[in-house]
């Protein structure tokens, strides 16, 4: 069975931020973008909106830095997960993530990240534009990922000199 991958398409994102609301409601029971595992990074002048969340990196810096080995890879869904029985809340993973994709919730005193909604991503379900999508790995989906990365690099070079 081919694996599914989470694909981002900034060209389709309208910046409505519904995904942030959906994610926070599902995981935290509250409508609060600060408690969402996905964030929309906006370049308004450019008309460019980038949905950003955990990339479930092969060589994940959060996993490497965790002193309690509380972060691991779930091979079934190809995702990076937190074991809260092991986590001590030191937040090293929050600072290690290059995408700012790991959050900290001061109310529950827990770090949090995208868990792909256990294979049924709710942000995808509610995004009518399909700016975020969860699809079978294919030439087309990989091409969409590549185009998204190229567009992101282009905007970063223009605005941040990256
Ligand atoms: S906060 Fe938890 S998951 Fe993150 S590095 Fe510390 S122990 Fe590991
Ligand atoms: S897949 Fe689920 S956990 Fe991940 S950003 Fe979307 S709603 Fe949040």
mmCIF file with all atom_site columns, C-alpha atoms in Angstrom, residues 1-9 12 38 51 53-56 73-81 114-138 140-142 144-145:
data_model
loop_
_atom_site.group_PDB
_atom_site.id
_atom_site.type_symbol
_atom_site.label_atom_id
_atom_site.label_alt_id
_atom_site.label_comp_id
_atom_site.label_asym_id
_atom_site.label_entity_id
_atom_site.label_seq_id
_atom_site.pdbx_PDB_ins_code
_atom_site.Cartn_x
_atom_site.Cartn_y
_atom_site.Cartn_z
_atom_site.occupancy
_atom_site.B_iso_or_equiv
_atom_site.pdbx_formal_charge
_atom_site.auth_seq_id
_atom_site.auth_comp_id
_atom_site.auth_asym_id
_atom_site.auth_atom_id
_atom_site.pdbx_PDB_model_num
ATOM 1  C CA . UNK A 1 1   ? 0.000   0.000  0.000  1.00 0.00 ? 1   UNK A CA 1
ATOM 2  C CA . UNK A 1 2   ? 1.440   3.375  -0.968 1.00 0.00 ? 2   UNK A CA 1
ATOM 3  C CA . UNK A 1 3   ? 1.831   5.933  1.778  1.00 0.00 ? 3   UNK A CA 1
ATOM 4  C CA . UNK A 1 4   ? -0.053  9.187  1.887  1.00 0.00 ? 4   UNK A CA 1
ATOM 5  C CA . UNK A 1 5   ? 1.740   12.500 2.078  1.00 0.00 ? 5   UNK A CA 1
ATOM 6  C CA . UNK A 1 6   ? 0.647   15.892 3.283  1.00 0.00 ? 6   UNK A CA 1
ATOM 7  C CA . UNK A 1 7   ? 0.929   18.403 0.440  1.00 0.00 ? 7   UNK A CA 1
ATOM 8  C CA . UNK A 1 8   ? 0.900   22.194 0.757  1.00 0.00 ? 8   UNK A CA 1
ATOM 9  C CA . UNK A 1 9   ? -0.019  24.445 -2.163 1.00 0.00 ? 9   UNK A CA 1
ATOM 10 C CA . UNK A 1 12  ? -4.292  28.011 -3.507 1.00 0.00 ? 12  UNK A CA 1
ATOM 11 C CA . UNK A 1 38  ? -0.728  24.714 11.700 1.00 0.00 ? 38  UNK A CA 1
ATOM 12 C CA . UNK A 1 51  ? 0.339   26.971 5.510  1.00 0.00 ? 51  UNK A CA 1
ATOM 13 C CA . UNK A 1 53  ? 3.143   22.809 10.121 1.00 0.00 ? 53  UNK A CA 1
ATOM 14 C CA . UNK A 1 54  ? 5.330   19.847 11.109 1.00 0.00 ? 54  UNK A CA 1
ATOM 15 C CA . UNK A 1 55  ? 7.180   18.411 8.110  1.00 0.00 ? 55  UNK A CA 1
ATOM 16 C CA . UNK A 1 56  ? 7.607   15.046 9.862  1.00 0.00 ? 56  UNK A CA 1
ATOM 17 C CA . UNK A 1 73  ? 8.709   8.132  14.147 1.00 0.00 ? 73  UNK A CA 1
ATOM 18 C CA . UNK A 1 74  ? 5.478   6.264  13.580 1.00 0.00 ? 74  UNK A CA 1
ATOM 19 C CA . UNK A 1 75  ? 6.284   4.284  10.436 1.00 0.00 ? 75  UNK A CA 1
ATOM 20 C CA . UNK A 1 76  ? 2.646   3.404  9.754  1.00 0.00 ? 76  UNK A CA 1
ATOM 21 C CA . UNK A 1 77  ? 1.577   6.993  9.104  1.00 0.00 ? 77  UNK A CA 1
ATOM 22 C CA . UNK A 1 78  ? 5.123   8.243  8.453  1.00 0.00 ? 78  UNK A CA 1
ATOM 23 C CA . UNK A 1 79  ? 4.776   10.893 11.124 1.00 0.00 ? 79  UNK A CA 1
ATOM 24 C CA . UNK A 1 80  ? 6.755   12.213 14.091 1.00 0.00 ? 80  UNK A CA 1
ATOM 25 C CA . UNK A 1 81  ? 4.921   11.723 17.399 1.00 0.00 ? 81  UNK A CA 1
ATOM 26 C CA . UNK A 1 114 ? 0.772   18.138 14.140 1.00 0.00 ? 114 UNK A CA 1
ATOM 27 C CA . UNK A 1 115 ? -0.139  14.461 14.557 1.00 0.00 ? 115 UNK A CA 1
ATOM 28 C CA . UNK A 1 116 ? -1.796  14.221 11.130 1.00 0.00 ? 116 UNK A CA 1
ATOM 29 C CA . UNK A 1 117 ? -5.043  13.712 13.078 1.00 0.00 ? 117 UNK A CA 1
ATOM 30 C CA . UNK A 1 118 ? -4.188  10.007 13.156 1.00 0.00 ? 118 UNK A CA 1
ATOM 31 C CA . UNK A 1 119 ? -4.530  9.799  9.365  1.00 0.00 ? 119 UNK A CA 1
ATOM 32 C CA . UNK A 1 120 ? -7.629  11.955 8.881  1.00 0.00 ? 120 UNK A CA 1
ATOM 33 C CA . UNK A 1 121 ? -6.315  15.540 8.802  1.00 0.00 ? 121 UNK A CA 1
ATOM 34 C CA . UNK A 1 122 ? -9.140  17.861 9.772  1.00 0.00 ? 122 UNK A CA 1
ATOM 35 C CA . UNK A 1 123 ? -7.442  20.943 8.316  1.00 0.00 ? 123 UNK A CA 1
ATOM 36 C CA . UNK A 1 124 ? -7.499  19.163 4.949  1.00 0.00 ? 124 UNK A CA 1
ATOM 37 C CA . UNK A 1 125 ? -11.143 18.220 5.380  1.00 0.00 ? 125 UNK A CA 1
ATOM 38 C CA . UNK A 1 126 ? -12.174 21.830 5.939  1.00 0.00 ? 126 UNK A CA 1
ATOM 39 C CA . UNK A 1 127 ? -9.940  23.530 3.358  1.00 0.00 ? 127 UNK A CA 1
ATOM 40 C CA . UNK A 1 128 ? -12.206 23.921 0.338  1.00 0.00 ? 128 UNK A CA 1
ATOM 41 C CA . UNK A 1 129 ? -9.332  25.394 -1.668 1.00 0.00 ? 129 UNK A CA 1
ATOM 42 C CA . UNK A 1 130 ? -7.243  22.241 -1.186 1.00 0.00 ? 130 UNK A CA 1
ATOM 43 C CA . UNK A 1 131 ? -4.302  24.443 -0.229 1.00 0.00 ? 131 UNK A CA 1
ATOM 44 C CA . UNK A 1 132 ? -3.531  21.610 2.160  1.00 0.00 ? 132 UNK A CA 1
ATOM 45 C CA . UNK A 1 133 ? -4.117  18.071 0.993  1.00 0.00 ? 133 UNK A CA 1
ATOM 46 C CA . UNK A 1 134 ? -3.386  14.519 2.071  1.00 0.00 ? 134 UNK A CA 1
ATOM 47 C CA . UNK A 1 135 ? -2.906  12.275 -0.925 1.00 0.00 ? 135 UNK A CA 1
ATOM 48 C CA . UNK A 1 136 ? -1.346  9.043  -2.111 1.00 0.00 ? 136 UNK A CA 1
ATOM 49 C CA . UNK A 1 137 ? 2.323   9.425  -2.989 1.00 0.00 ? 137 UNK A CA 1
ATOM 50 C CA . UNK A 1 138 ? 2.510   9.856  -6.753 1.00 0.00 ? 138 UNK A CA 1
ATOM 51 C CA . UNK A 1 140 ? 1.720   14.431 -9.301 1.00 0.00 ? 140 UNK A CA 1
ATOM 52 C CA . UNK A 1 141 ? 1.775   14.884 -5.510 1.00 0.00 ? 141 UNK A CA 1
ATOM 53 C CA . UNK A 1 142 ? 5.584   15.017 -5.444 1.00 0.00 ? 142 UNK A CA 1
ATOM 54 C CA . UNK A 1 144 ? 3.050   19.699 -6.197 1.00 0.00 ? 144 UNK A CA 1
ATOM 55 C CA . UNK A 1 145 ? 5.413   19.531 -3.231 1.00 0.00 ? 145 UNK A CA 1
#
